[in-house]
mmCIF file of C-alpha atoms in Angstrom:
data_model
loop_
_atom_site.group_PDB
_atom_site.id
_atom_site.type_symbol
_atom_site.label_atom_id
_atom_site.label_comp_id
_atom_site.label_asym_id
_atom_site.label_seq_id
_atom_site.Cartn_x
_atom_site.Cartn_y
_atom_site.Cartn_z
ATOM 1 C CA MET Q 20 0.000 0.000 0.000
ATOM 2 C CA LYS Q 21 1.144 3.540 -0.643
ATOM 3 C CA ARG Q 22 1.817 6.128 2.016
ATOM 4 C CA ARG Q 23 3.368 9.561 1.943
ATOM 5 C CA GLU Q 24 6.878 9.104 3.361
ATOM 6 C CA ASN Q 25 7.382 12.671 4.622
ATOM 7 C CA ASN Q 26 3.958 13.178 6.146
ATOM 8 C CA LYS Q 27 4.094 15.457 9.183
ATOM 9 C CA LYS Q 28 0.565 15.075 10.476
ATOM 10 C CA ILE Q 29 0.035 13.889 14.011
ATOM 11 C CA ILE Q 30 -2.386 11.995 16.095
ATOM 12 C CA ILE Q 31 -2.907 12.766 19.744
ATOM 13 C CA LEU Q 32 -4.555 10.014 21.734
ATOM 14 C CA LEU Q 33 -5.857 10.320 25.273
ATOM 15 C CA LEU Q 34 -6.877 7.400 27.449
ATOM 16 C CA VAL Q 35 -8.805 7.657 30.676
ATOM 17 C CA PHE Q 36 -8.265 4.244 32.201
ATOM 18 C CA LEU Q 37 -10.592 3.357 35.066
ATOM 19 C CA ILE Q 38 -11.480 0.622 37.460
ATOM 20 C CA SER Q 39 -14.580 0.850 39.607
ATOM 21 C CA VAL Q 40 -15.313 -1.819 42.147
ATOM 22 C CA GLY Q 41 -18.553 -3.088 43.543
ATOM 23 C CA PHE Q 42 -19.067 -5.297 46.572
ATOM 24 C CA ALA Q 43 -22.043 -7.591 46.977
ATOM 25 C CA TYR Q 44 -23.238 -7.139 50.597
ATOM 26 C CA LEU Q 45 -24.020 -10.454 52.272
ATOM 27 C CA SER Q 46 -26.553 -10.624 55.095
ATOM 28 C CA SER Q 47 -27.822 -13.571 57.104
ATOM 29 C CA THR Q 48 -29.976 -13.965 60.209
ATOM 30 C CA LEU Q 49 -29.350 -17.033 62.394
ATOM 31 C CA ASN Q 50 -32.187 -18.075 64.676
ATOM 32 C CA ILE Q 51 -30.446 -21.025 66.312
ATOM 33 C CA THR Q 52 -29.089 -20.119 69.707
ATOM 34 C CA GLY Q 53 -25.348 -19.992 69.678
ATOM 35 C CA LEU Q 54 -22.363 -17.867 68.799
ATOM 36 C CA THR Q 55 -21.457 -17.191 65.184
ATOM 37 C CA ARG Q 56 -18.142 -15.574 64.287
ATOM 38 C CA VAL Q 57 -17.847 -13.957 60.842
ATOM 39 C CA MET Q 58 -14.326 -13.622 59.525
ATOM 40 C CA GLY Q 59 -13.302 -10.099 58.612
ATOM 41 C CA ASN Q 60 -12.626 -9.451 54.915
ATOM 42 C CA ASN Q 61 -11.194 -6.646 52.884
ATOM 43 C CA TRP Q 62 -11.829 -5.531 49.289
ATOM 44 C CA ASN Q 63 -8.886 -3.974 47.486
ATOM 45 C CA ILE Q 64 -8.440 -3.965 43.700
ATOM 46 C CA TYR Q 65 -6.129 -1.462 42.088
ATOM 47 C CA PHE Q 66 -3.688 -0.699 39.249
ATOM 48 C CA ASP Q 67 0.051 -1.099 39.769
ATOM 49 C CA ASN Q 68 3.388 -1.659 38.049
ATOM 50 C CA ILE Q 69 3.361 0.106 34.671
ATOM 51 C CA GLN Q 70 5.655 -1.693 32.230
ATOM 52 C CA TYR Q 71 6.614 0.134 29.042
ATOM 53 C CA VAL Q 72 6.760 -2.000 25.917
ATOM 54 C CA ARG Q 73 7.483 0.638 23.253
ATOM 55 C CA GLY Q 74 7.018 4.259 22.320
ATOM 56 C CA GLN Q 75 7.756 5.955 25.644
ATOM 57 C CA ASP Q 76 9.322 8.887 23.726
ATOM 58 C CA PHE Q 77 5.869 9.751 22.333
ATOM 59 C CA GLU Q 78 4.445 10.608 25.759
ATOM 60 C CA ILE Q 79 3.025 14.009 26.599
ATOM 61 C CA THR Q 80 1.546 12.775 29.887
ATOM 62 C CA ALA Q 81 2.801 9.495 31.317
ATOM 63 C CA PRO Q 82 0.511 7.032 33.091
ATOM 64 C CA THR Q 83 1.274 6.761 36.803
ATOM 65 C CA THR Q 84 0.200 4.704 39.795
ATOM 66 C CA THR Q 85 0.539 5.528 43.482
ATOM 67 C CA GLY Q 86 0.309 2.813 46.074
ATOM 68 C CA THR Q 87 -2.677 0.551 46.582
ATOM 69 C CA THR Q 88 -5.427 3.076 45.822
ATOM 70 C CA THR Q 89 -4.916 3.710 42.093
ATOM 71 C CA THR Q 90 -8.154 2.976 40.233
ATOM 72 C CA SER Q 91 -7.771 5.593 37.482
ATOM 73 C CA VAL Q 92 -4.874 5.985 35.056
ATOM 74 C CA SER Q 93 -4.608 8.591 32.291
ATOM 75 C CA TYR Q 94 -2.061 9.225 29.581
ATOM 76 C CA GLU Q 95 -1.585 11.360 26.491
ATOM 77 C CA VAL Q 96 0.698 10.653 23.544
ATOM 78 C CA PHE Q 97 1.762 12.322 20.312
ATOM 79 C CA LEU Q 98 2.300 10.036 17.292
ATOM 80 C CA PRO Q 99 3.979 11.908 14.438
ATOM 81 C CA SER Q 100 4.339 9.321 11.640
ATOM 82 C CA PRO Q 101 2.737 6.185 10.179
ATOM 83 C CA GLY Q 102 4.143 3.154 11.952
ATOM 84 C CA ASP Q 103 4.536 4.872 15.341
ATOM 85 C CA VAL Q 104 3.264 2.689 18.193
ATOM 86 C CA TYR Q 105 2.812 3.362 21.896
ATOM 87 C CA LYS Q 106 2.251 0.413 24.199
ATOM 88 C CA PHE Q 107 2.421 -0.310 27.900
ATOM 89 C CA ASN Q 108 1.288 -3.041 30.274
ATOM 90 C CA ILE Q 109 -0.275 -2.469 33.685
ATOM 91 C CA ASP Q 110 -1.149 -4.894 36.457
ATOM 92 C CA ILE Q 111 -4.587 -5.304 38.037
ATOM 93 C CA VAL Q 112 -4.007 -6.439 41.604
ATOM 94 C CA ASN Q 113 -6.589 -8.113 43.818
ATOM 95 C CA ALA Q 114 -4.958 -7.632 47.207
ATOM 96 C CA GLY Q 115 -8.173 -8.373 49.067
ATOM 97 C CA SER Q 116 -9.350 -11.516 50.790
ATOM 98 C CA LEU Q 117 -12.298 -12.125 48.438
ATOM 99 C CA ASP Q 118 -12.344 -13.504 44.897
ATOM 100 C CA ALA Q 119 -13.518 -10.945 42.346
ATOM 101 C CA MET Q 120 -14.956 -11.157 38.872
ATOM 102 C CA VAL Q 121 -15.484 -8.696 36.048
ATOM 103 C CA LYS Q 122 -18.948 -7.209 36.233
ATOM 104 C CA VAL Q 123 -18.897 -5.079 33.102
ATOM 105 C CA VAL Q 124 -16.402 -3.758 30.556
ATOM 106 C CA THR Q 125 -16.931 -0.517 28.639
ATOM 107 C CA ASP Q 126 -14.375 0.229 25.955
ATOM 108 C CA THR Q 127 -14.188 2.903 23.274
ATOM 109 C CA GLU Q 128 -14.364 1.671 19.689
ATOM 110 C CA LEU Q 129 -12.783 3.866 17.051
ATOM 111 C CA THR Q 130 -15.025 5.161 14.292
ATOM 112 C CA ASP Q 131 -14.610 3.777 10.780
ATOM 113 C CA ALA Q 132 -12.918 7.028 9.771
ATOM 114 C CA GLN Q 133 -10.458 6.814 12.684
ATOM 115 C CA LYS Q 134 -9.660 3.165 11.956
ATOM 116 C CA LYS Q 135 -8.224 4.199 8.601
ATOM 117 C CA TYR Q 136 -5.291 5.898 10.297
ATOM 118 C CA ALA Q 137 -5.273 4.694 13.925
ATOM 119 C CA SER Q 138 -5.461 1.494 15.957
ATOM 120 C CA TYR Q 139 -6.294 1.109 19.630
ATOM 121 C CA TYR Q 140 -6.944 -1.804 21.953
ATOM 122 C CA VAL Q 141 -6.897 -2.912 25.568
ATOM 123 C CA THR Q 142 -6.586 -6.648 26.223
ATOM 124 C CA TYR Q 143 -4.909 -8.894 28.714
ATOM 125 C CA SER Q 144 -1.208 -9.028 27.971
ATOM 126 C CA ASP Q 145 -1.532 -12.375 26.176
ATOM 127 C CA GLY Q 146 -4.112 -11.048 23.707
ATOM 128 C CA ILE Q 147 -7.343 -12.218 25.345
ATOM 129 C CA SER Q 148 -10.248 -9.755 25.487
ATOM 130 C CA CYS Q 149 -11.655 -8.554 28.807
ATOM 131 C CA ASP Q 150 -15.176 -9.855 29.324
ATOM 132 C CA ASP Q 151 -17.879 -10.255 31.913
ATOM 133 C CA TYR Q 152 -17.493 -12.843 34.704
ATOM 134 C CA GLN Q 153 -13.756 -13.364 34.240
ATOM 135 C CA LEU Q 154 -12.296 -14.385 37.575
ATOM 136 C CA LEU Q 155 -9.612 -12.426 39.452
ATOM 137 C CA PRO Q 156 -8.859 -14.584 42.498
ATOM 138 C CA LYS Q 157 -7.941 -13.092 45.837
ATOM 139 C CA ASN Q 158 -4.253 -12.281 46.314
ATOM 140 C CA SER Q 159 -3.606 -12.508 42.574
ATOM 141 C CA THR Q 160 -2.502 -10.258 39.719
ATOM 142 C CA ASP Q 161 -3.366 -10.110 36.034
ATOM 143 C CA THR Q 162 -1.883 -7.799 33.420
ATOM 144 C CA LEU Q 163 -3.582 -5.566 30.857
ATOM 145 C CA SER Q 164 -1.925 -4.352 27.673
ATOM 146 C CA VAL Q 165 -2.739 -0.943 26.151
ATOM 147 C CA MET Q 166 -1.706 -0.006 22.605
ATOM 148 C CA VAL Q 167 -2.342 2.949 20.305
ATOM 149 C CA ALA Q 168 -0.797 3.201 16.841
ATOM 150 C CA TYR Q 169 -0.580 5.396 13.770
ATOM 151 C CA ASN Q 170 -1.279 2.732 11.151
ATOM 152 C CA ARG Q 171 1.762 1.633 9.185
ATOM 153 C CA ASP Q 172 0.024 0.539 5.972
ATOM 154 C CA ILE Q 173 -2.181 3.578 5.574
ATOM 155 C CA LEU Q 174 -3.372 4.533 2.106
ATOM 156 C CA GLU Q 175 -2.249 7.935 0.899
ATOM 157 C CA GLU Q 176 -5.840 9.118 0.536
ATOM 158 C CA ASP Q 177 -6.504 8.185 4.178
ATOM 159 C CA LEU Q 178 -3.679 10.271 5.644
ATOM 160 C CA PRO Q 179 -5.213 12.946 7.899
ATOM 161 C CA ASP Q 180 -5.056 16.477 6.475
ATOM 162 C CA THR Q 181 -4.999 18.017 9.958
ATOM 163 C CA ASP Q 182 -3.848 16.934 13.382
ATOM 164 C CA LYS Q 183 -6.302 14.494 14.924
ATOM 165 C CA SER Q 184 -7.197 14.177 18.598
ATOM 166 C CA ILE Q 185 -8.782 10.905 19.730
ATOM 167 C CA THR Q 186 -10.079 10.340 23.237
ATOM 168 C CA VAL Q 187 -10.590 6.723 24.295
ATOM 169 C CA THR Q 188 -11.811 5.307 27.592
ATOM 170 C CA PHE Q 189 -11.534 1.812 29.018
ATOM 171 C CA HIS Q 190 -13.653 1.050 32.089
ATOM 172 C CA ILE Q 191 -13.671 -2.292 33.892
ATOM 173 C CA GLU Q 192 -15.856 -2.896 36.939
ATOM 174 C CA PHE Q 193 -15.337 -5.727 39.406
ATOM 175 C CA GLU Q 194 -17.653 -7.299 41.950
ATOM 176 C CA GLN Q 195 -17.439 -10.164 44.389
ATOM 177 C CA ALA Q 196 -17.188 -13.480 42.527
ATOM 178 C CA THR Q 197 -20.295 -15.631 42.305
ATOM 179 C CA SER Q 198 -21.012 -18.997 40.708
ATOM 180 C CA LYS Q 199 -20.978 -17.209 37.338
ATOM 181 C CA ALA Q 200 -17.243 -16.506 37.626
ATOM 182 C CA THR Q 201 -15.056 -18.305 35.094
ATOM 183 C CA ALA Q 202 -11.299 -18.563 34.735
ATOM 184 C CA ARG Q 203 -10.302 -16.628 31.627
ATOM 185 C CA ASN Q 204 -8.709 -18.277 28.603
ATOM 186 C CA HIS Q 205 -5.008 -17.810 27.857
ATOM 187 C CA ILE Q 206 -2.906 -17.697 24.696
ATOM 188 C CA THR Q 207 0.241 -19.725 25.340
ATOM 189 C CA VAL Q 208 3.521 -20.251 23.516
ATOM 190 C CA VAL Q 209 4.022 -23.846 22.348
ATOM 191 C CA ASN Q 210 7.298 -23.563 20.436
ATOM 192 C CA ARG Q 211 9.540 -20.653 19.570
ATOM 193 C CA ALA Q 212 13.070 -20.111 18.339
ATOM 194 C CA ASN Q 213 13.917 -17.239 20.700
ATOM 195 C CA ASN Q 214 12.837 -17.254 24.323
ATOM 196 C CA ASN Q 215 12.819 -13.462 24.442
ATOM 197 C CA THR Q 216 10.551 -12.735 21.504
ATOM 198 C CA LEU Q 217 8.121 -14.189 18.971
ATOM 199 C CA SER Q 218 9.132 -14.671 15.344
ATOM 200 C CA VAL Q 219 7.897 -16.225 12.085
ATOM 201 C CA GLY Q 220 7.374 -19.962 12.435
ATOM 202 C CA ASP Q 221 6.745 -19.932 16.183
ATOM 203 C CA GLU Q 222 3.666 -21.784 17.427
ATOM 204 C CA ILE Q 223 1.094 -20.449 19.886
ATOM 205 C CA ALA Q 224 -2.187 -21.914 21.109
ATOM 206 C CA LEU Q 225 -5.569 -20.977 22.513
ATOM 207 C CA GLY Q 226 -6.628 -24.190 24.180
ATOM 208 C CA THR Q 227 -6.920 -26.846 21.470
ATOM 209 C CA GLU Q 228 -6.492 -24.332 18.639
ATOM 210 C CA HIS Q 229 -2.900 -23.946 17.407
ATOM 211 C CA PHE Q 230 -1.439 -21.227 15.181
ATOM 212 C CA ILE Q 231 1.817 -20.534 13.361
ATOM 213 C CA ILE Q 232 3.133 -16.982 13.231
ATOM 214 C CA MET Q 233 3.302 -15.804 9.602
ATOM 215 C CA ASN Q 234 4.288 -12.223 10.292
ATOM 216 C CA ILE Q 235 4.777 -9.977 13.305
ATOM 217 C CA ASN Q 236 5.420 -6.285 13.799
ATOM 218 C CA ASN Q 237 4.756 -3.626 16.433
ATOM 219 C CA GLU Q 238 1.110 -3.243 15.389
ATOM 220 C CA LYS Q 239 -0.162 -6.724 14.658
ATOM 221 C CA THR Q 240 0.629 -10.423 14.583
ATOM 222 C CA THR Q 241 -0.555 -12.499 11.620
ATOM 223 C CA LEU Q 242 -1.299 -16.170 12.256
ATOM 224 C CA LEU Q 243 -2.009 -19.214 10.097
ATOM 225 C CA THR Q 244 -3.989 -22.054 11.631
ATOM 226 C CA LYS Q 245 -1.672 -25.010 12.155
ATOM 227 C CA TYR Q 246 -4.257 -27.438 10.810
ATOM 228 C CA ASP Q 247 -7.196 -27.309 8.413
ATOM 229 C CA LEU Q 248 -10.691 -26.690 9.706
ATOM 230 C CA ASN Q 249 -13.164 -29.493 10.190
ATOM 231 C CA SER Q 250 -15.488 -27.623 7.834
ATOM 232 C CA GLY Q 251 -17.060 -28.536 4.543
ATOM 233 C CA PRO Q 252 -20.001 -30.406 3.063
ATOM 234 C CA SER Q 253 -19.159 -33.298 5.391
ATOM 235 C CA THR Q 254 -17.242 -33.045 8.649
ATOM 236 C CA LEU Q 255 -15.458 -35.662 10.722
ATOM 237 C CA SER Q 256 -17.687 -36.992 13.475
ATOM 238 C CA ASP Q 257 -14.785 -37.562 15.876
ATOM 239 C CA MET Q 258 -13.819 -33.874 15.797
ATOM 240 C CA THR Q 259 -15.663 -30.691 16.669
ATOM 241 C CA ALA Q 260 -17.238 -29.140 13.583
ATOM 242 C CA GLY Q 261 -15.761 -25.774 12.664
ATOM 243 C CA LEU Q 262 -12.566 -26.115 14.708
ATOM 244 C CA GLN Q 263 -9.172 -27.333 13.546
ATOM 245 C CA MET Q 264 -8.839 -31.020 12.723
ATOM 246 C CA THR Q 265 -5.668 -31.186 14.892
ATOM 247 C CA GLN Q 266 -4.108 -33.909 12.767
ATOM 248 C CA ASN Q 267 -3.277 -34.782 9.183
ATOM 249 C CA ARG Q 268 -6.182 -36.338 7.293
ATOM 250 C CA ASP Q 269 -5.941 -37.450 3.684
ATOM 251 C CA SER Q 270 -8.838 -37.834 1.266
ATOM 252 C CA SER Q 271 -9.250 -41.544 2.001
ATOM 253 C CA SER Q 272 -10.186 -40.744 5.601
ATOM 254 C CA GLY Q 273 -12.939 -38.299 4.669
ATOM 255 C CA MET Q 274 -11.013 -35.051 4.944
ATOM 256 C CA PRO Q 275 -13.500 -32.136 4.760
ATOM 257 C CA VAL Q 276 -12.960 -30.315 1.463
ATOM 258 C CA SER Q 277 -15.010 -27.868 -0.565
ATOM 259 C CA SER Q 278 -15.024 -25.753 -3.681
ATOM 260 C CA PHE Q 279 -13.740 -22.184 -3.446
ATOM 261 C CA SER Q 280 -17.169 -20.855 -4.438
ATOM 262 C CA THR Q 281 -20.279 -21.902 -6.318
ATOM 263 C CA TYR Q 282 -19.940 -19.227 -8.982
ATOM 264 C CA ARG Q 283 -17.549 -16.527 -10.168
ATOM 265 C CA TYR Q 284 -18.821 -13.662 -8.041
ATOM 266 C CA TRP Q 285 -15.693 -11.571 -8.699
ATOM 267 C CA ILE Q 286 -16.454 -10.980 -12.398
ATOM 268 C CA GLN Q 287 -19.105 -9.022 -14.261
ATOM 269 C CA ASN Q 288 -19.573 -8.979 -18.022
ATOM 270 C CA ASN Q 289 -16.650 -11.389 -18.161
ATOM 271 C CA GLN Q 290 -14.336 -8.860 -16.518
ATOM 272 C CA LEU Q 291 -12.889 -8.462 -13.044
ATOM 273 C CA LYS Q 292 -15.101 -6.248 -10.889
ATOM 274 C CA SER Q 293 -13.400 -2.985 -9.999
ATOM 275 C CA LYS Q 294 -13.774 -3.633 -6.244
ATOM 276 C CA TYR Q 295 -11.147 -6.384 -6.590
ATOM 277 C CA GLY Q 296 -8.618 -4.317 -8.511
ATOM 278 C CA THR Q 297 -7.765 -3.689 -12.135
ATOM 279 C CA SER Q 298 -5.958 -6.886 -13.155
ATOM 280 C CA TYR Q 299 -5.145 -10.447 -12.183
ATOM 281 C CA PRO Q 300 -3.906 -11.931 -9.921
ATOM 282 C CA ALA Q 301 -6.582 -10.449 -7.655
ATOM 283 C CA TYR Q 302 -7.503 -11.113 -4.044
ATOM 284 C CA VAL Q 303 -11.231 -11.888 -4.173
ATOM 285 C CA VAL Q 304 -12.221 -12.947 -0.653
ATOM 286 C CA ASP Q 305 -15.394 -11.011 0.071
ATOM 287 C CA GLU Q 306 -17.483 -10.900 3.255
ATOM 288 C CA GLU Q 307 -20.604 -10.510 1.128
ATOM 289 C CA TYR Q 308 -20.166 -14.033 -0.212
ATOM 290 C CA ASN Q 309 -20.199 -16.010 2.994
ATOM 291 C CA GLN Q 310 -23.163 -18.349 2.884
ATOM 292 C CA GLU Q 311 -22.803 -22.075 3.357
ATOM 293 C CA THR Q 312 -24.829 -22.935 0.266
ATOM 294 C CA GLY Q 313 -26.312 -21.246 -2.785
ATOM 295 C CA ASN Q 314 -25.127 -18.440 -5.017
ATOM 296 C CA TYR Q 315 -23.446 -16.592 -2.164
ATOM 297 C CA PHE Q 316 -21.320 -19.549 -1.058
ATOM 298 C CA SER Q 317 -17.564 -19.327 -0.749
ATOM 299 C CA THR Q 318 -15.096 -21.043 1.523
ATOM 300 C CA TYR Q 319 -14.864 -17.737 3.384
ATOM 301 C CA TYR Q 320 -18.063 -18.847 5.116
ATOM 302 C CA TYR Q 321 -16.018 -21.357 7.110
ATOM 303 C CA VAL Q 322 -13.415 -18.708 7.950
ATOM 304 C CA GLU Q 323 -16.093 -16.424 9.346
ATOM 305 C CA GLN Q 324 -17.630 -19.308 11.289
ATOM 306 C CA TYR Q 325 -14.235 -20.098 12.810
ATOM 307 C CA ILE Q 326 -13.531 -16.482 13.750
ATOM 308 C CA GLY Q 327 -16.828 -16.462 15.634
ATOM 309 C CA LEU Q 328 -15.788 -19.555 17.584
ATOM 310 C CA LEU Q 329 -12.471 -17.936 18.535
ATOM 311 C CA ARG Q 330 -14.149 -14.694 19.597
ATOM 312 C CA ASP Q 331 -16.454 -16.747 21.803
ATOM 313 C CA ARG Q 332 -13.234 -17.774 23.576
ATOM 314 C CA ASN Q 333 -12.300 -14.090 23.931
ATOM 315 C CA MET Q 334 -9.511 -14.027 21.360
ATOM 316 C CA MET Q 335 -9.077 -10.446 20.161
ATOM 317 C CA ILE Q 336 -9.224 -10.644 16.337
ATOM 318 C CA GLU Q 337 -8.924 -7.721 13.979
ATOM 319 C CA LYS Q 338 -9.517 -9.713 10.796
ATOM 320 C CA GLY Q 339 -9.980 -13.242 9.485
ATOM 321 C CA ARG Q 340 -9.252 -14.132 5.859
ATOM 322 C CA LEU Q 341 -7.654 -16.617 3.488
ATOM 323 C CA MET Q 342 -3.977 -16.502 2.628
ATOM 324 C CA SER Q 343 -3.085 -14.289 -0.344
ATOM 325 C CA LEU Q 344 -0.540 -14.836 -3.095
ATOM 326 C CA GLU Q 345 1.464 -11.950 -1.585
ATOM 327 C CA ASP Q 346 1.551 -13.789 1.761
ATOM 328 C CA ALA Q 347 2.933 -16.905 0.086
ATOM 329 C CA ILE Q 348 5.570 -14.973 -1.856
ATOM 330 C CA SER Q 349 6.710 -13.171 1.299
ATOM 331 C CA LEU Q 350 7.277 -16.580 2.912
ATOM 332 C CA GLY Q 351 9.503 -17.899 0.134
ATOM 333 C CA CYS Q 352 7.284 -19.171 -2.695
ATOM 334 C CA THR Q 353 8.913 -18.435 -6.067
ATOM 335 C CA PRO Q 354 7.486 -18.580 -9.619
ATOM 336 C CA THR Q 355 8.303 -21.500 -11.910
ATOM 337 C CA ASN Q 356 8.283 -21.794 -15.708
ATOM 338 C CA ASP Q 357 4.911 -23.544 -15.779
ATOM 339 C CA GLY Q 358 3.008 -20.704 -14.082
ATOM 340 C CA LYS Q 359 3.088 -22.283 -10.639
ATOM 341 C CA TYR Q 360 4.998 -21.270 -7.522
ATOM 342 C CA SER Q 361 7.448 -23.550 -5.773
ATOM 343 C CA CYS Q 362 7.306 -23.353 -1.988
ATOM 344 C CA SER Q 363 9.831 -26.088 -1.169
ATOM 345 C CA SER Q 364 12.348 -23.554 0.095
ATOM 346 C CA GLY Q 365 9.766 -21.871 2.317
ATOM 347 C CA PRO Q 366 8.786 -22.951 5.824
ATOM 348 C CA SER Q 367 7.154 -26.368 6.044
ATOM 349 C CA PHE Q 368 4.029 -24.976 7.752
ATOM 350 C CA LEU Q 369 2.997 -23.546 4.364
ATOM 351 C CA TRP Q 370 2.332 -26.882 2.711
ATOM 352 C CA PHE Q 371 1.662 -29.146 5.707
ATOM 353 C CA PRO Q 372 -0.636 -30.897 6.416
ATOM 354 C CA ASN Q 373 -3.093 -30.749 3.462
ATOM 355 C CA SER Q 374 -3.946 -28.903 0.259
ATOM 356 C CA TYR Q 375 -5.949 -25.720 0.892
ATOM 357 C CA TRP Q 376 -7.404 -22.716 -0.891
ATOM 358 C CA LEU Q 377 -5.842 -19.285 -1.116
ATOM 359 C CA GLY Q 378 -7.987 -16.198 -1.665
ATOM 360 C CA THR Q 379 -6.290 -15.048 -4.879
ATOM 361 C CA ALA Q 380 -7.796 -15.668 -8.331
ATOM 362 C CA ILE Q 381 -5.474 -15.916 -11.331
ATOM 363 C CA ASP Q 382 -8.202 -15.356 -13.921
ATOM 364 C CA ASN Q 383 -11.978 -15.539 -14.370
ATOM 365 C CA ASN Q 384 -12.078 -19.258 -13.616
ATOM 366 C CA ASN Q 385 -9.131 -20.316 -11.480
ATOM 367 C CA VAL Q 386 -7.961 -19.723 -7.917
ATOM 368 C CA TYR Q 387 -4.633 -20.535 -6.291
ATOM 369 C CA ARG Q 388 -4.326 -23.379 -3.840
ATOM 370 C CA PHE Q 389 -1.448 -24.964 -1.965
ATOM 371 C CA TYR Q 390 -0.884 -28.460 -3.289
ATOM 372 C CA ARG Q 391 0.636 -30.544 -0.525
ATOM 373 C CA ASN Q 392 2.141 -33.353 -2.622
ATOM 374 C CA ASP Q 393 4.279 -31.065 -4.797
ATOM 375 C CA ARG Q 394 4.783 -28.304 -2.230
ATOM 376 C CA THR Q 395 3.613 -25.839 -4.832
ATOM 377 C CA LEU Q 396 1.061 -23.155 -5.470
ATOM 378 C CA GLU Q 397 -1.069 -24.204 -8.405
ATOM 379 C CA THR Q 398 -4.317 -22.966 -9.928
ATOM 380 C CA LEU Q 399 -7.584 -24.849 -9.878
ATOM 381 C CA SER Q 400 -11.098 -24.147 -11.100
ATOM 382 C CA TYR Q 401 -13.133 -22.312 -8.446
ATOM 383 C CA ASP Q 402 -15.961 -24.884 -8.495
ATOM 384 C CA LYS Q 403 -14.001 -28.093 -7.850
ATOM 385 C CA SER Q 404 -15.708 -29.610 -4.829
ATOM 386 C CA TRP Q 405 -12.622 -31.684 -4.026
ATOM 387 C CA GLY Q 406 -10.388 -28.642 -4.413
ATOM 388 C CA GLY Q 407 -9.068 -27.978 -0.958
ATOM 389 C CA CYS Q 408 -9.440 -27.458 2.751
ATOM 390 C CA THR Q 409 -10.043 -24.233 4.642
ATOM 391 C CA ARG Q 410 -7.052 -22.854 6.543
ATOM 392 C CA PRO Q 411 -7.669 -19.330 7.842
ATOM 393 C CA VAL Q 412 -5.221 -16.486 8.307
ATOM 394 C CA ILE Q 413 -5.948 -14.431 11.435
ATOM 395 C CA GLU Q 414 -4.772 -10.918 12.206
ATOM 396 C CA ILE Q 415 -4.592 -9.998 15.880
ATOM 397 C CA PRO Q 416 -3.044 -7.098 17.816
ATOM 398 C CA SER Q 417 0.691 -7.357 18.396
ATOM 399 C CA LEU Q 418 1.763 -10.015 20.889
ATOM 400 C CA ASP Q 419 4.677 -9.747 23.317
ATOM 401 C CA ILE Q 420 4.524 -13.033 25.209
#
């Protein structure tokens, strides 16, 4: 994407970061004669221990905490150029003698216009969203991560003409834990090359769902599912429909496969629609065509279904899609004389375990797919029902775990 290299516009972002706490009063009357002693308890939840991750030089007003009474944190930053990122972590401490749970979360969402040039999120430090009923046990600490960014890949026409000021507020309210309280999910590192950082090829997991890092920068982390989805006209009964298959399945064992789409929705009057670009190859994954059957079917339906399942587990996801030709090339796939791309020199996660669809069409009739047996990118007619599996690419906020 194009951006103006010498742009001098700025974004100022202000966060008012609050915790409010509620305590459920318990009252009982005992009519049996005797002596009842009720243990004293204390309720104390507060912010502590600010940990800078990047961008401290952009601060106008730094976030601060003071002792065990800090329930409000504010900061202000100045981001001069595309690609500038400000990020810090902050602990939530339950120093009381009672288990707590999240009662309600209120978080600012940027407008569509603001999203063109800015990104903002607050999650737990491992990338999980804050949600109602998440447990914060007594005498425990969890860590929130706050990030604001001037988008790196901003289109030239979306660069702000004037300085922009954005005010965002994150409010999380706790109350005494009840039977509704649930331990929150965690994103964990399974394998990585460097213990101090994440890099391409490292594996992370959210419970049973495993992902390989395709790309990572200060703004976002791009993941590829480690395995294909158990999604298609027929699914495997011994695995949960819609989730990853978690093992290699070939066609003889009933591997779920599907066509890319039921018709060529990306063309009109035998030409590529302008919304997909001006020439082939063209990325043609479209949220409009996401039905399971009929004229609006495409394999993107299964991607969207999967993203919903992950969000139900509180994974913060900015976007779900299919891999593009550009993704494959960036990971080492190179063109061959026969119009294909060889990926043998790229990382093995690209072509293992099964053949799967990309989202890039090469012409009016054919779409790229990874072909496992040859470790190549080849083209196949969009309507081949045996064409390939679904293997989503997921874009999430930057991870530092």
